[in-house]
mmCIF file of C-alpha atoms and ligand atoms in Angstrom:
data_model
loop_
_atom_site.group_PDB
_atom_site.id
_atom_site.type_symbol
_atom_site.label_atom_id
_atom_site.label_comp_id
_atom_site.label_asym_id
_atom_site.label_seq_id
_atom_site.Cartn_x
_atom_site.Cartn_y
_atom_site.Cartn_z
ATOM 1 C CA MET A 23 -47.761 80.816 68.705
ATOM 2 C CA THR A 24 -46.925 78.185 66.954
ATOM 3 C CA VAL A 25 -48.706 75.304 67.159
ATOM 4 C CA PRO A 26 -47.237 71.989 66.955
ATOM 5 C CA ASP A 27 -46.838 69.250 64.492
ATOM 6 C CA SER A 28 -47.463 66.186 66.697
ATOM 7 C CA LEU A 29 -49.011 66.135 70.099
ATOM 8 C CA THR A 30 -48.563 62.874 72.396
ATOM 9 C CA ILE A 31 -51.221 62.860 75.869
ATOM 10 C CA ARG A 32 -51.602 60.222 77.943
ATOM 11 C CA ARG A 33 -54.439 57.084 77.398
ATOM 12 C CA PRO A 34 -58.173 59.295 78.133
ATOM 13 C CA ASP A 35 -61.195 57.806 79.042
ATOM 14 C CA ASP A 36 -64.548 58.775 77.530
ATOM 15 C CA TRP A 37 -66.771 59.309 80.372
ATOM 16 C CA HIS A 38 -69.731 58.305 78.067
ATOM 17 C CA VAL A 39 -71.419 57.092 75.725
ATOM 18 C CA HIS A 40 -73.427 54.108 74.283
ATOM 19 C CA LEU A 41 -72.683 51.464 73.093
ATOM 20 C CA ARG A 42 -75.985 49.775 72.494
ATOM 21 C CA ASP A 43 -76.640 45.913 72.561
ATOM 22 C CA GLY A 44 -76.870 43.051 70.367
ATOM 23 C CA PRO A 45 -75.179 42.668 66.653
ATOM 24 C CA VAL A 46 -74.123 46.537 66.620
ATOM 25 C CA LEU A 47 -72.034 46.232 70.160
ATOM 26 C CA ALA A 48 -70.278 43.946 68.167
ATOM 27 C CA GLY A 49 -69.373 47.021 64.897
ATOM 28 C CA VAL A 50 -69.195 50.606 66.887
ATOM 29 C CA LEU A 51 -67.550 49.478 70.576
ATOM 30 C CA PRO A 52 -63.504 49.008 68.254
ATOM 31 C CA PHE A 53 -63.953 53.003 67.496
ATOM 32 C CA THR A 54 -64.393 53.379 71.660
ATOM 33 C CA ALA A 55 -61.256 51.031 72.001
ATOM 34 C CA ARG A 56 -59.153 52.016 69.839
ATOM 35 C CA GLN A 57 -59.377 56.114 70.948
ATOM 36 C CA PHE A 58 -60.329 55.160 75.612
ATOM 37 C CA ALA A 59 -58.662 53.132 77.852
ATOM 38 C CA ARG A 60 -61.825 53.238 79.365
ATOM 39 C CA ALA A 61 -65.210 54.605 79.316
ATOM 40 C CA ILE A 62 -68.721 55.772 81.428
ATOM 41 C CA VAL A 63 -71.105 53.281 79.692
ATOM 42 C CA MET A 64 -73.979 54.480 79.426
ATOM 43 C CA PRO A 65 -77.672 52.245 80.222
ATOM 44 C CA ASN A 66 -80.879 52.899 78.484
ATOM 45 C CA LEU A 67 -80.890 49.605 76.800
ATOM 46 C CA SER A 68 -84.396 48.494 75.907
ATOM 47 C CA PRO A 69 -85.550 46.855 78.364
ATOM 48 C CA PRO A 70 -83.329 49.547 80.363
ATOM 49 C CA ALA A 71 -79.978 48.059 82.657
ATOM 50 C CA VAL A 72 -81.277 48.798 86.270
ATOM 51 C CA SER A 73 -79.984 45.582 88.932
ATOM 52 C CA VAL A 74 -76.434 44.604 89.726
ATOM 53 C CA ALA A 75 -76.967 40.670 87.533
ATOM 54 C CA GLU A 76 -78.056 42.534 84.596
ATOM 55 C CA VAL A 77 -75.750 45.773 84.519
ATOM 56 C CA ALA A 78 -72.779 42.740 84.886
ATOM 57 C CA ALA A 79 -74.765 40.686 81.999
ATOM 58 C CA TYR A 80 -74.496 44.030 80.071
ATOM 59 C CA ARG A 81 -70.236 43.946 80.403
ATOM 60 C CA ASP A 82 -70.030 40.614 79.931
ATOM 61 C CA ARG A 83 -71.203 40.833 76.791
ATOM 62 C CA ILE A 84 -69.576 43.545 76.117
ATOM 63 C CA MET A 85 -66.097 41.658 77.256
ATOM 64 C CA THR A 86 -66.799 39.790 74.313
ATOM 65 C CA ALA A 87 -67.502 42.169 71.410
ATOM 66 C CA LEU A 88 -63.848 43.545 72.365
ATOM 67 C CA PRO A 89 -61.785 42.245 69.230
ATOM 68 C CA GLN A 90 -58.717 40.143 70.981
ATOM 69 C CA GLY A 91 -55.501 42.557 71.497
ATOM 70 C CA MET A 92 -57.653 45.496 72.336
ATOM 71 C CA ASP A 93 -57.260 47.002 76.102
ATOM 72 C CA PHE A 94 -60.342 48.880 76.848
ATOM 73 C CA THR A 95 -62.333 48.954 80.279
ATOM 74 C CA PRO A 96 -66.102 50.068 80.353
ATOM 75 C CA LEU A 97 -67.809 51.171 83.662
ATOM 76 C CA MET A 98 -70.898 50.679 84.143
ATOM 77 C CA THR A 99 -74.077 51.925 85.633
ATOM 78 C CA CYS A 100 -76.948 51.321 86.144
ATOM 79 C CA TYR A 101 -79.706 52.751 85.243
ATOM 80 C CA LEU A 102 -82.677 54.587 87.781
ATOM 81 C CA THR A 103 -85.672 54.148 88.084
ATOM 82 C CA ASP A 104 -88.526 54.527 90.616
ATOM 83 C CA ALA A 105 -88.587 51.361 92.018
ATOM 84 C CA SER A 106 -84.995 51.568 92.944
ATOM 85 C CA ASP A 107 -83.128 50.230 95.779
ATOM 86 C CA PRO A 108 -80.692 51.630 98.013
ATOM 87 C CA ASP A 109 -79.183 48.638 98.720
ATOM 88 C CA GLU A 110 -79.225 46.529 95.547
ATOM 89 C CA ILE A 111 -77.536 50.425 94.800
ATOM 90 C CA GLU A 112 -75.350 50.038 97.649
ATOM 91 C CA ARG A 113 -74.158 46.172 96.323
ATOM 92 C CA GLY A 114 -73.291 46.477 92.833
ATOM 93 C CA ALA A 115 -71.528 49.614 94.032
ATOM 94 C CA THR A 116 -69.733 47.662 96.451
ATOM 95 C CA GLU A 117 -69.032 44.065 93.914
ATOM 96 C CA GLY A 118 -67.787 46.778 92.179
ATOM 97 C CA VAL A 119 -69.939 46.582 89.722
ATOM 98 C CA PHE A 120 -71.306 49.819 89.168
ATOM 99 C CA THR A 121 -69.022 52.726 88.675
ATOM 100 C CA ALA A 122 -72.260 55.736 88.920
ATOM 101 C CA ALA A 123 -75.835 55.364 88.625
ATOM 102 C CA LYS A 124 -78.113 57.155 86.399
ATOM 103 C CA LEU A 125 -80.422 59.724 86.416
ATOM 104 C CA TYR A 126 -83.344 59.629 82.984
ATOM 105 C CA PRO A 127 -85.493 62.173 84.132
ATOM 106 C CA ALA A 128 -88.608 59.914 82.085
ATOM 107 C CA HIS A 129 -89.713 60.559 78.607
ATOM 108 C CA ALA A 130 -86.495 62.738 78.221
ATOM 109 C CA THR A 131 -84.724 60.395 75.665
ATOM 110 C CA THR A 132 -84.173 57.968 73.714
ATOM 111 C CA ASN A 133 -85.713 54.329 76.159
ATOM 112 C CA SER A 134 -85.528 56.353 79.243
ATOM 113 C CA THR A 135 -89.362 55.634 79.218
ATOM 114 C CA HIS A 136 -88.004 53.942 82.747
ATOM 115 C CA GLY A 137 -86.582 56.508 84.224
ATOM 116 C CA VAL A 138 -87.541 58.620 87.551
ATOM 117 C CA THR A 139 -90.010 60.771 87.147
ATOM 118 C CA GLN A 140 -90.022 62.789 90.204
ATOM 119 C CA ILE A 141 -87.078 63.002 92.314
ATOM 120 C CA ALA A 142 -88.352 62.756 95.401
ATOM 121 C CA ALA A 143 -89.402 58.682 94.148
ATOM 122 C CA ILE A 144 -85.006 57.761 94.322
ATOM 123 C CA ARG A 145 -84.444 59.927 97.893
ATOM 124 C CA ALA A 146 -83.080 57.414 99.719
ATOM 125 C CA VAL A 147 -81.334 55.801 96.517
ATOM 126 C CA LEU A 148 -79.453 59.550 96.784
ATOM 127 C CA GLU A 149 -79.046 59.708 100.702
ATOM 128 C CA ARG A 150 -77.055 56.595 100.435
ATOM 129 C CA MET A 151 -75.978 57.385 97.575
ATOM 130 C CA GLU A 152 -74.284 60.212 99.175
ATOM 131 C CA LYS A 153 -73.039 57.576 102.230
ATOM 132 C CA ILE A 154 -71.133 55.878 100.264
ATOM 133 C CA GLY A 155 -69.448 58.273 97.722
ATOM 134 C CA LEU A 156 -71.175 56.806 94.549
ATOM 135 C CA PRO A 157 -71.133 59.483 91.383
ATOM 136 C CA LEU A 158 -74.469 60.174 89.703
ATOM 137 C CA CYS A 159 -74.817 60.974 86.972
ATOM 138 C CA VAL A 160 -77.353 63.190 85.179
ATOM 139 C CA HIS A 161 -79.575 63.631 81.719
ATOM 140 C CA GLY A 162 -80.762 67.505 83.114
ATOM 141 C CA GLU A 163 -83.051 68.254 81.836
ATOM 142 C CA ALA A 164 -86.173 68.914 82.085
ATOM 143 C CA THR A 165 -89.452 67.531 80.915
ATOM 144 C CA ASP A 166 -92.582 69.411 81.203
ATOM 145 C CA PRO A 167 -94.377 69.365 77.569
ATOM 146 C CA ASP A 168 -95.253 73.047 78.480
ATOM 147 C CA ILE A 169 -91.587 73.824 78.153
ATOM 148 C CA ASP A 170 -89.414 74.908 74.770
ATOM 149 C CA VAL A 171 -86.621 72.493 74.016
ATOM 150 C CA PHE A 172 -83.995 75.221 74.480
ATOM 151 C CA ASP A 173 -84.956 75.845 78.159
ATOM 152 C CA ARG A 174 -85.083 71.905 79.327
ATOM 153 C CA GLU A 175 -81.299 72.439 80.277
ATOM 154 C CA ALA A 176 -81.930 75.990 82.357
ATOM 155 C CA VAL A 177 -84.911 74.520 83.318
ATOM 156 C CA PHE A 178 -83.742 71.127 85.093
ATOM 157 C CA ILE A 179 -80.907 73.625 86.698
ATOM 158 C CA GLU A 180 -83.609 75.290 88.486
ATOM 159 C CA ARG A 181 -86.293 73.528 89.526
ATOM 160 C CA THR A 182 -84.042 70.304 89.870
ATOM 161 C CA LEU A 183 -79.543 70.229 90.227
ATOM 162 C CA ALA A 184 -80.051 73.500 92.826
ATOM 163 C CA PRO A 185 -82.711 72.665 95.411
ATOM 164 C CA LEU A 186 -80.905 68.710 94.626
ATOM 165 C CA ILE A 187 -77.504 70.295 95.411
ATOM 166 C CA ARG A 188 -78.417 71.959 98.594
ATOM 167 C CA GLU A 189 -79.951 69.293 99.499
ATOM 168 C CA MET A 190 -77.875 67.361 99.502
ATOM 169 C CA PRO A 191 -74.112 69.271 99.796
ATOM 170 C CA GLY A 192 -72.329 65.742 99.269
ATOM 171 C CA LEU A 193 -73.197 63.691 96.769
ATOM 172 C CA LYS A 194 -70.800 63.823 93.936
ATOM 173 C CA LEU A 195 -72.422 64.267 89.896
ATOM 174 C CA VAL A 196 -71.743 64.474 87.496
ATOM 175 C CA PHE A 197 -73.597 66.784 85.142
ATOM 176 C CA GLU A 198 -73.375 65.451 81.814
ATOM 177 C CA HIS A 199 -73.043 66.352 78.206
ATOM 178 C CA ILE A 200 -73.637 70.724 78.659
ATOM 179 C CA THR A 201 -74.741 72.137 76.773
ATOM 180 C CA THR A 202 -75.515 75.934 77.672
ATOM 181 C CA ALA A 203 -73.612 79.038 78.896
ATOM 182 C CA GLU A 204 -76.590 78.315 82.991
ATOM 183 C CA ALA A 205 -74.882 74.898 82.615
ATOM 184 C CA ALA A 206 -71.434 76.324 82.758
ATOM 185 C CA GLU A 207 -71.792 78.536 84.903
ATOM 186 C CA PHE A 208 -73.294 76.286 87.668
ATOM 187 C CA VAL A 209 -70.809 73.318 86.783
ATOM 188 C CA ALA A 210 -68.423 76.598 87.666
ATOM 189 C CA ILE A 211 -69.896 78.238 90.959
ATOM 190 C CA SER A 212 -70.596 74.482 93.000
ATOM 191 C CA GLY A 213 -68.958 72.215 94.693
ATOM 192 C CA GLU A 214 -65.797 69.623 94.143
ATOM 193 C CA ASN A 215 -68.350 66.886 94.520
ATOM 194 C CA VAL A 216 -70.372 68.918 91.116
ATOM 195 C CA ALA A 217 -68.061 67.794 87.947
ATOM 196 C CA ALA A 218 -69.837 68.336 83.587
ATOM 197 C CA THR A 219 -69.230 66.457 80.413
ATOM 198 C CA ILE A 220 -68.926 68.406 77.166
ATOM 199 C CA THR A 221 -69.606 66.086 74.199
ATOM 200 C CA PRO A 222 -67.527 67.652 70.867
ATOM 201 C CA GLN A 223 -70.939 68.132 68.951
ATOM 202 C CA HIS A 224 -71.421 70.647 71.031
ATOM 203 C CA LEU A 225 -68.316 72.370 71.218
ATOM 204 C CA HIS A 226 -68.793 72.226 67.543
ATOM 205 C CA ILE A 227 -72.132 73.086 66.550
ATOM 206 C CA ASN A 228 -75.078 75.738 66.788
ATOM 207 C CA ARG A 229 -78.881 75.227 66.585
ATOM 208 C CA ASN A 230 -78.380 76.312 62.982
ATOM 209 C CA ALA A 231 -75.800 73.010 62.725
ATOM 210 C CA MET A 232 -79.749 71.374 62.645
ATOM 211 C CA PHE A 233 -81.632 73.572 59.500
ATOM 212 C CA ALA A 234 -78.593 74.547 57.185
ATOM 213 C CA GLY A 235 -79.886 74.011 53.884
ATOM 214 C CA GLY A 236 -82.492 71.618 55.327
ATOM 215 C CA ILE A 237 -83.485 69.507 58.305
ATOM 216 C CA ARG A 238 -80.534 68.052 59.145
ATOM 217 C CA PRO A 239 -81.240 65.323 61.258
ATOM 218 C CA HIS A 240 -77.724 64.452 61.983
ATOM 219 C CA MET A 241 -76.711 67.560 63.689
ATOM 220 C CA TYR A 242 -79.734 65.949 65.505
ATOM 221 C CA CYS A 243 -79.000 64.839 69.826
ATOM 222 C CA LEU A 244 -79.717 65.563 73.090
ATOM 223 C CA PRO A 245 -79.820 67.926 74.569
ATOM 224 C CA VAL A 246 -80.400 69.886 71.698
ATOM 225 C CA ALA A 247 -77.792 72.042 70.849
ATOM 226 C CA LYS A 248 -78.715 75.952 71.688
ATOM 227 C CA ARG A 249 -77.584 78.971 70.296
ATOM 228 C CA GLU A 250 -73.898 80.483 69.302
ATOM 229 C CA HIS A 251 -73.220 82.000 72.261
ATOM 230 C CA HIS A 252 -73.615 78.329 74.155
ATOM 231 C CA ARG A 253 -71.787 77.455 72.307
ATOM 232 C CA LEU A 254 -68.847 79.829 72.786
ATOM 233 C CA ALA A 255 -69.238 79.298 76.573
ATOM 234 C CA LEU A 256 -68.713 75.864 76.955
ATOM 235 C CA ARG A 257 -65.755 76.372 73.887
ATOM 236 C CA LYS A 258 -64.036 78.599 77.250
ATOM 237 C CA ALA A 259 -65.314 75.872 80.026
ATOM 238 C CA ALA A 260 -64.660 72.548 78.066
ATOM 239 C CA THR A 261 -60.498 75.003 77.518
ATOM 240 C CA SER A 262 -60.677 77.192 81.325
ATOM 241 C CA GLY A 263 -58.159 74.660 81.890
ATOM 242 C CA SER A 264 -60.929 73.900 85.629
ATOM 243 C CA ALA A 265 -60.779 70.782 86.075
ATOM 244 C CA LYS A 266 -64.749 70.122 86.635
ATOM 245 C CA PHE A 267 -64.928 69.835 82.653
ATOM 246 C CA PHE A 268 -63.903 65.857 80.768
ATOM 247 C CA LEU A 269 -64.521 64.958 77.824
ATOM 248 C CA GLY A 270 -67.541 63.300 77.755
ATOM 249 C CA THR A 271 -68.523 62.093 73.760
ATOM 250 C CA ASP A 272 -72.782 60.737 74.354
ATOM 251 C CA SER A 273 -71.411 59.202 71.045
ATOM 252 C CA ALA A 274 -75.698 57.759 70.212
ATOM 253 C CA PRO A 275 -75.817 55.312 67.538
ATOM 254 C CA HIS A 276 -78.095 54.611 65.153
ATOM 255 C CA ALA A 277 -79.351 53.089 61.870
ATOM 256 C CA ARG A 278 -78.859 55.603 59.491
ATOM 257 C CA SER A 279 -82.782 54.339 58.137
ATOM 258 C CA ALA A 280 -83.513 55.316 62.396
ATOM 259 C CA LYS A 281 -82.217 58.933 62.089
ATOM 260 C CA GLU A 282 -83.120 60.002 58.586
ATOM 261 C CA SER A 283 -86.636 59.339 59.296
ATOM 262 C CA ALA A 284 -90.030 61.397 59.815
ATOM 263 C CA CYS A 285 -89.825 61.215 63.472
ATOM 264 C CA GLY A 286 -86.451 60.155 63.380
ATOM 265 C CA CYS A 287 -83.812 59.383 67.102
ATOM 266 C CA ALA A 288 -81.774 61.803 68.713
ATOM 267 C CA GLY A 289 -78.480 60.381 68.274
ATOM 268 C CA ILE A 290 -74.913 62.109 67.191
ATOM 269 C CA PHE A 291 -72.253 59.135 66.816
ATOM 270 C CA ASN A 292 -69.690 60.891 67.082
ATOM 271 C CA ALA A 293 -66.745 57.913 68.496
ATOM 272 C CA PRO A 294 -65.087 57.032 64.938
ATOM 273 C CA PHE A 295 -63.428 59.587 64.856
ATOM 274 C CA ALA A 296 -64.035 61.434 68.626
ATOM 275 C CA LEU A 297 -60.264 62.942 69.927
ATOM 276 C CA GLU A 298 -59.833 64.921 66.093
ATOM 277 C CA SER A 299 -62.797 66.286 66.803
ATOM 278 C CA TYR A 300 -61.779 67.687 70.492
ATOM 279 C CA VAL A 301 -58.695 68.512 70.123
ATOM 280 C CA ALA A 302 -59.988 70.109 67.223
ATOM 281 C CA VAL A 303 -61.519 72.641 69.094
ATOM 282 C CA PHE A 304 -58.741 72.636 71.221
ATOM 283 C CA GLY A 305 -56.614 74.033 69.273
ATOM 284 C CA GLU A 306 -58.258 76.862 67.206
ATOM 285 C CA GLU A 307 -59.377 78.040 71.003
ATOM 286 C CA HIS A 308 -54.840 78.307 70.800
ATOM 287 C CA ALA A 309 -55.317 75.182 74.259
ATOM 288 C CA LEU A 310 -53.714 72.367 72.666
ATOM 289 C CA ASP A 311 -51.899 72.503 76.546
ATOM 290 C CA ARG A 312 -55.116 71.637 78.018
ATOM 291 C CA PHE A 313 -56.023 68.611 76.409
ATOM 292 C CA GLU A 314 -54.554 66.495 77.939
ATOM 293 C CA ALA A 315 -55.506 67.061 81.309
ATOM 294 C CA PHE A 316 -59.570 67.435 79.574
ATOM 295 C CA ALA A 317 -58.994 64.021 77.300
ATOM 296 C CA SER A 318 -56.642 61.914 80.562
ATOM 297 C CA GLU A 319 -56.790 63.678 84.035
ATOM 298 C CA ASN A 320 -59.770 65.340 85.346
ATOM 299 C CA GLY A 321 -62.031 61.973 84.539
ATOM 300 C CA PRO A 322 -60.068 59.883 86.170
ATOM 301 C CA ARG A 323 -59.298 62.271 89.618
ATOM 302 C CA PHE A 324 -62.952 62.828 89.011
ATOM 303 C CA TYR A 325 -64.007 59.773 89.766
ATOM 304 C CA GLY A 326 -60.733 58.131 92.665
ATOM 305 C CA LEU A 327 -59.567 56.399 89.426
ATOM 306 C CA PRO A 328 -56.156 55.839 88.729
ATOM 307 C CA LEU A 329 -54.735 57.571 85.818
ATOM 308 C CA ASN A 330 -53.980 56.262 82.231
ATOM 309 C CA GLN A 331 -50.700 54.380 81.824
ATOM 310 C CA GLY A 332 -49.041 54.865 78.355
ATOM 311 C CA THR A 333 -50.040 57.642 75.941
ATOM 312 C CA VAL A 334 -51.433 58.442 72.457
ATOM 313 C CA THR A 335 -50.328 61.256 69.496
ATOM 314 C CA LEU A 336 -51.759 62.710 67.478
ATOM 315 C CA ARG A 337 -50.265 63.705 63.638
ATOM 316 C CA ARG A 338 -51.426 67.512 62.662
ATOM 317 C CA ASP A 339 -52.430 65.547 58.646
ATOM 318 C CA SER A 340 -56.084 66.161 57.125
ATOM 319 C CA PHE A 341 -58.375 63.992 56.151
ATOM 320 C CA GLU A 342 -61.344 63.535 54.963
ATOM 321 C CA VAL A 343 -64.781 61.266 57.684
ATOM 322 C CA PRO A 344 -66.061 58.843 55.336
ATOM 323 C CA GLU A 345 -69.469 59.707 54.481
ATOM 324 C CA ARG A 346 -71.105 56.230 55.817
ATOM 325 C CA LEU A 347 -69.443 53.633 58.100
ATOM 326 C CA ASP A 348 -69.946 49.650 59.017
ATOM 327 C CA ALA A 349 -71.557 48.219 62.570
ATOM 328 C CA SER A 350 -71.808 44.787 61.658
ATOM 329 C CA GLY A 351 -74.568 45.879 58.700
ATOM 330 C CA THR A 352 -75.276 48.267 60.771
ATOM 331 C CA GLU A 353 -75.317 51.604 58.229
ATOM 332 C CA LEU A 354 -73.834 54.673 60.154
ATOM 333 C CA VAL A 355 -73.176 58.173 59.718
ATOM 334 C CA PRO A 356 -70.791 59.621 60.985
ATOM 335 C CA PHE A 357 -70.126 63.265 62.515
ATOM 336 C CA HIS A 358 -68.151 65.725 60.814
ATOM 337 C CA ALA A 359 -69.569 63.034 57.068
ATOM 338 C CA GLY A 360 -67.772 64.429 54.640
ATOM 339 C CA GLU A 361 -65.856 67.251 56.494
ATOM 340 C CA GLN A 362 -62.007 67.975 56.577
ATOM 341 C CA LEU A 363 -60.468 67.107 60.332
ATOM 342 C CA GLY A 364 -56.898 69.154 60.977
ATOM 343 C CA TRP A 365 -55.625 66.176 63.786
ATOM 344 C CA ARG A 366 -55.732 61.933 62.761
ATOM 345 C CA ILE A 367 -54.098 59.750 65.521
ATOM 346 C CA ALA A 368 -50.622 57.919 64.603
ATOM 347 C CA ASP A 369 -51.003 55.030 64.676
HETATM 348 O O1 DOR B 1275 -79.017 62.267 71.386
HETATM 349 C C1 DOR B 1275 -78.944 61.431 72.674
HETATM 350 N N1 DOR B 1275 -78.604 60.001 72.155
HETATM 351 N N2 DOR B 1275 -79.048 61.767 73.604
HETATM 352 C C2 DOR B 1275 -79.620 60.663 74.366
HETATM 353 O O2 DOR B 1275 -78.888 61.202 75.809
HETATM 354 C C3 DOR B 1275 -79.710 59.265 74.873
HETATM 355 C C4 DOR B 1275 -78.992 58.785 73.406
HETATM 356 C C5 DOR B 1275 -79.447 57.738 72.407
HETATM 357 O O3 DOR B 1275 -79.392 57.182 73.446
HETATM 358 O O4 DOR B 1275 -79.408 57.641 71.438
HETATM 359 ZN ZN1 ZN B 1276 -76.017 59.637 76.647
#
């Protein structure tokens, strides 16, 4: 089969991104806005954005930081805590401030100390979300310290996700940044109301990448990359043509100094070349004809939002990803730093 020299797709969206706040927001936002028309913006700020007012104010700060002339819409999420109130969540949805609500199990990841300690604490909120059709975005990792870090996602499915879906079969749920064959299988066999995002890193690397010749902090994110057979299962899911899987980068910038540290932060900054990274996978899997659905169609259809107008063209053109990038004075190391990528967005 001949490989085309260029690929034009409908403008894509990123269904999971960390844009941060303060000065670094203005530094990282253009990388996302250059590639994506919309993005689901994570609320794990410090302190987290929990109320309608806080999330609306964060949305305003994003719009203020957006360079003139860039066409980008942030789709906001609220951070659920044990104290979340169903009426407040419904008001956020009705007023068009919340596109989804985010479940971080307490202590699962960056800024999750205020997360949910047990599902029972947010039962009334979830029942309301099921009723009004507000999607739940889930960081799917069990947090019991006895559980091996590589098993946290599979254990979460067994102990939390499967029972939750059984109990609330109408809840719209996005299992985010899936990393295991178990998660891909769970989503595939669940109802139409269950979907998943997949990051570029989990399609490119397995857990060996974190230890290649030494400790590699820029390959560390949560959920952590797993064994090779999981990566292959994720590639299969992403390129399968199933409408249940769609693009969500989980781009999570941390200053280089915070990554290259005795206790390095979790997160991979993949926003600068996200599309180029994903399309490489679809090319390798001989599935370029399925890239548009994954990047630009499955997400909006799941969320019940219109497809974007306009297109983006990727050309086969090899280039080297920079070792470092600047975000308003914060030094960041992008995913694929120093590597060659074979597709580039045409201007
Ligand atoms: O690697 C990660 N980084 N995983 C998350 O769940 C959070 C994110 C962050 O905010 O840094
Ligand atoms: Zn995330």
